[in-house]
Amino acid sequence: MSASETIHVDGVWRAAASGATREVLDPADATVIQLVAEGGAEDADAAVAAARRAFDDGSWSATPVAERAALLRRVADLLQRDREEIALIESRDTGKTLEEGRVDVDDVTNAFRYFADTVMNESGGRVVDAGSADVHSVVVHEPVGVCALITPWNYPLLQASWKIAPALAAGNTFVIKPSEVTPLSTVHLVKLLAEAGLPNGVANIVTGAGVPVGQRLADHPDVDLFSFTGGLVSGTKAGAAAVSGAKKIALELGGKNPNVVFADACATEEGFDTAVDQALNAAFIHSGQVCSAGARLIVEESVKDRFVAELARRAEKIKLGRGTEDGVECGPLVSQQQLDKVEAYVASALAEGAQLRSGGARPEPSDIRPATGYFYSPTVLDGCHREMKVVREETFGPILSVETFTTEDEAVALANDTEYGLAGAVFSGNSARARRVAARLRHGTVWINDYHPYLPQAEWGGFGKSGIGRELGPSGLDEYRESKHIYENLRPEPVRWFGG
Ligand code: NAD
């Protein structure tokens, strides 16, 4: 296989049918890491045809659940075997630090193991009481069929695995289209699936752009399920195309996530230190390119000045550089386009009256920070309000906006004042208050006195425009299964509804 043969159809690695290629760039210095195949609609068609054949011939869907689960566990072991290699691929491709890359590999390993266990535990079907001893009624689960899986650039391995692991556990076949910006770890993952023994045609990948490849998968009549993670605009467009063909759809979209800090969280020095540290982590890990980033700090007025001063002081000290360098805490943004977008958001916030407390510019180049890299300094903007673009829209960069409140009701109203509803957090030293506020937040994940952890066994997804459906947890498996009710009459006799 040559480096640019990144399309995998029916067990064969190959180039794009058109021969086109795309350069994948290292965001730390804008040099080319690798050429990949730039697939087109005909590659998408070939991949769907392979997935269709593999589904219809039952080579995977009819494989006993225990064997499917065993294969997922082998994939988990292979991910751990290749942990350093994959972490390096992910770090160079996305810009994130090597340590973040390792954490991602460990997290997806857990996801593969979780879905292996879950499908085993839930494979027996559910007997339903039909109200008669003469009836045996059972609800069983079956795979949906051919799944089209579309993933974004920020957590490529993780987003791919959250779809691939449950899709395979349930017995589906799939075509995945990773982001054209960061496709490399997904290519590696598909190689591991083949090495683990998955039959040809079950797992297919087409590297290429959203239009035409993703769009073709959304439109394709032989696709049964369309699962998309990415931005609101492209997600709703692709989702609408998929729905018009009556496919099942799942959309994991953006977020504009509040981090609510009450003064009582800062009543002790330890509490203050923790809340500031967590606010930094919430906003700036992976340079804020996280769907659940705590990009809106909503802090109680009485502690705001001290809190923001300390936050800005620590933000200035975050070590920015190439993700593979020792000691680097934050990598670059993923692309020039993303850098331009972040600069525009900061400019618009300042024009609307925000006060710059840290960052607000590209950092000076250094030996770990090439001038050609897409670096941007962690930026804290004080004095923000809900009418500002920077507060309402997902910036997907290292920008933290600060708003204040004086009452609990006001804090809840601010936190819920977003068209999204993916995640949010509340920091309070009063556990009754923290739980009360958590119960009122209209977000799919709410952390209390923490930020960012998620569990493979707990559902992930959003309220409002953050999406449709859930990944992870039992619901994450159900997305990839059809329920079938089998009603068996044990003593058949005429019903005599009609006289005849
Ligand atoms: P994007 O929407 O630009 O692209 C996502 C994927 O969709 C890519 O593979 C792209 O090629 C493809 N695509 C684009 N247009 C398409 C079309 N018309 N039809 C089919 N596919 C198309 O998003 P991005 O910039 O790669 O990622 C950032 C976004 O992803 C942010 O909004 C972020 O919040 C979101 N995200 C959400 C979650 C979550 O769990 N909810 C997780 C990670 C990222």
Tab-separated table of N, CA and C and ligand atoms in Angstrom, residues 150-154 159 177-180 208-211 214-215 226 228-232 234 237-238 252-255 291 394 396 422 460 466, ligand 1:
chain	number	residue	atom	x	y	z
A	150	ILE	N	-19.717	10.044	9.337
A	150	ILE	CA	-18.990	11.256	8.938
A	150	ILE	C	-18.415	11.896	10.204
A	151	THR	N	-17.129	12.198	10.177
A	151	THR	CA	-16.501	12.688	11.406
A	151	THR	C	-15.733	13.998	11.181
A	152	PRO	N	-15.542	14.766	12.274
A	152	PRO	CA	-14.870	16.068	12.189
A	152	PRO	C	-13.372	15.958	12.437
A	153	TRP	N	-12.681	17.117	12.455
A	153	TRP	CA	-11.218	17.080	12.527
A	153	TRP	C	-10.648	17.171	13.930
A	154	ASN	N	-11.481	17.497	14.927
A	154	ASN	CA	-10.864	17.817	16.222
A	154	ASN	C	-10.510	16.598	17.067
A	159	GLN	N	-14.002	10.307	17.617
A	159	GLN	CA	-15.336	10.386	17.003
A	159	GLN	C	-15.588	9.191	16.097
A	177	LYS	N	-16.269	8.399	6.356
A	177	LYS	CA	-15.552	9.507	5.700
A	177	LYS	C	-15.029	10.419	6.806
A	178	PRO	N	-13.719	10.316	7.084
A	178	PRO	CA	-13.168	11.210	8.103
A	178	PRO	C	-13.028	12.616	7.548
A	179	SER	N	-12.755	13.557	8.434
A	179	SER	CA	-12.511	14.931	7.966
A	179	SER	C	-11.343	14.934	6.985
A	180	GLU	N	-11.468	15.711	5.940
A	180	GLU	CA	-10.379	15.841	4.963
A	180	GLU	C	-9.158	16.523	5.588
A	208	GLY	N	-11.725	12.122	1.625
A	208	GLY	CA	-12.141	13.119	0.641
A	208	GLY	C	-12.949	14.209	1.309
A	209	ALA	N	-13.451	15.128	0.516
A	209	ALA	CA	-14.133	16.312	1.050
A	209	ALA	C	-15.596	16.020	1.379
A	210	GLY	N	-16.174	16.908	2.201
A	210	GLY	CA	-17.594	16.788	2.559
A	210	GLY	C	-18.463	16.759	1.314
A	211	VAL	N	-18.184	17.692	0.426
A	211	VAL	CA	-18.812	17.677	-0.894
A	211	VAL	C	-17.700	17.400	-1.886
A	214	GLY	N	-19.100	13.171	1.391
A	214	GLY	CA	-20.099	13.106	2.460
A	214	GLY	C	-21.506	13.291	1.912
A	215	GLN	N	-21.613	14.233	0.989
A	215	GLN	CA	-22.932	14.509	0.408
A	215	GLN	C	-23.482	13.284	-0.329
A	226	PHE	N	-27.386	7.322	8.633
A	226	PHE	CA	-26.407	8.384	8.401
A	226	PHE	C	-26.079	9.007	9.749
A	228	PHE	N	-23.582	11.610	11.699
A	228	PHE	CA	-22.714	12.758	11.385
A	228	PHE	C	-22.262	13.446	12.663
A	229	THR	N	-20.980	13.711	12.797
A	229	THR	CA	-20.489	14.611	13.842
A	229	THR	C	-19.744	15.746	13.169
A	230	GLY	N	-20.130	16.968	13.509
A	230	GLY	CA	-19.491	18.127	12.888
A	230	GLY	C	-20.269	19.381	13.215
A	231	GLY	N	-20.164	20.381	12.353
A	231	GLY	CA	-20.775	21.676	12.618
A	231	GLY	C	-22.268	21.703	12.299
A	232	LEU	N	-22.932	22.720	12.843
A	232	LEU	CA	-24.384	22.859	12.692
A	232	LEU	C	-24.798	23.036	11.231
A	234	SER	N	-23.172	22.343	8.199
A	234	SER	CA	-23.034	21.180	7.309
A	234	SER	C	-23.859	19.997	7.817
A	237	LYS	N	-27.539	20.395	6.868
A	237	LYS	CA	-27.688	20.236	5.404
A	237	LYS	C	-27.614	18.745	5.026
A	238	ALA	N	-26.583	18.095	5.533
A	238	ALA	CA	-26.417	16.673	5.198
A	238	ALA	C	-27.548	15.845	5.808
A	252	GLU	N	-24.427	14.817	15.723
A	252	GLU	CA	-23.723	15.356	16.893
A	252	GLU	C	-23.094	16.661	16.440
A	253	LEU	N	-23.668	17.774	16.885
A	253	LEU	CA	-23.258	19.054	16.320
A	253	LEU	C	-22.490	19.897	17.343
A	254	GLY	N	-22.550	21.181	17.197
A	254	GLY	CA	-21.689	22.043	17.997
A	254	GLY	C	-22.211	22.315	19.394
A	255	GLY	N	-21.499	23.190	20.090
A	255	GLY	CA	-21.911	23.578	21.433
A	255	GLY	C	-21.411	24.972	21.749
A	291	CYS	N	-15.860	20.341	21.144
A	291	CYS	CA	-17.287	20.679	21.035
A	291	CYS	C	-17.869	21.069	22.386
A	394	GLU	N	-20.296	29.464	18.282
A	394	GLU	CA	-19.197	28.571	18.624
A	394	GLU	C	-17.939	29.083	17.919
A	396	PHE	N	-14.811	27.817	18.492
A	396	PHE	CA	-13.951	26.656	18.294
A	396	PHE	C	-12.482	27.044	18.314
A	422	LEU	N	-25.107	21.310	24.495
A	422	LEU	CA	-24.284	20.101	24.524
A	422	LEU	C	-23.802	19.778	25.930
A	460	TRP	N	-23.775	10.534	25.497
A	460	TRP	CA	-23.187	11.816	25.111
A	460	TRP	C	-23.999	12.378	23.957
A	466	SER	N	-27.647	21.196	19.359
A	466	SER	CA	-26.420	20.381	19.472
A	466	SER	C	-26.611	19.000	18.867
B	1	NAD	P1	-17.694	20.293	9.583
B	1	NAD	O1	-19.160	20.310	9.750
B	1	NAD	O2	-17.058	21.319	8.736
B	1	NAD	O3	-17.219	18.886	8.987
B	1	NAD	C1	-17.554	17.680	9.629
B	1	NAD	C2	-17.529	16.562	8.611
B	1	NAD	O4	-18.619	16.766	7.701
B	1	NAD	C3	-16.277	16.527	7.761
B	1	NAD	O5	-15.915	15.188	7.528
B	1	NAD	C4	-16.725	17.199	6.470
B	1	NAD	O6	-15.981	16.810	5.346
B	1	NAD	C5	-18.150	16.698	6.376
B	1	NAD	N1	-19.069	17.517	5.557
B	1	NAD	C6	-19.019	18.840	5.312
B	1	NAD	N2	-20.052	19.203	4.516
B	1	NAD	C7	-20.769	18.082	4.263
B	1	NAD	C8	-21.949	17.804	3.513
B	1	NAD	N3	-22.614	18.751	2.854
B	1	NAD	N4	-22.415	16.540	3.501
B	1	NAD	C9	-21.784	15.561	4.190
B	1	NAD	N5	-20.648	15.761	4.888
B	1	NAD	C10	-20.148	17.015	4.934
B	1	NAD	O7	-17.080	20.298	11.062
B	1	NAD	P2	-15.557	20.375	11.464
B	1	NAD	O8	-15.110	21.780	11.247
B	1	NAD	O9	-14.806	19.251	10.882
B	1	NAD	O10	-15.657	20.071	13.047
B	1	NAD	C11	-15.971	21.031	13.991
B	1	NAD	C12	-17.420	20.929	14.422
B	1	NAD	O11	-17.684	19.620	14.918
B	1	NAD	C13	-17.736	21.870	15.569
B	1	NAD	O12	-18.966	22.492	15.343
B	1	NAD	C14	-17.831	20.927	16.770
B	1	NAD	O13	-18.626	21.412	17.841
B	1	NAD	C15	-18.405	19.714	16.144
B	1	NAD	N6	-18.162	18.536	16.987
B	1	NAD	C16	-19.203	18.025	17.711
B	1	NAD	C17	-18.991	16.944	18.551
B	1	NAD	C18	-20.105	16.358	19.383
B	1	NAD	O14	-19.888	15.337	20.012
B	1	NAD	N7	-21.285	16.963	19.420
B	1	NAD	C19	-17.723	16.394	18.638
B	1	NAD	C20	-16.680	16.933	17.895
B	1	NAD	C21	-16.916	18.011	17.057
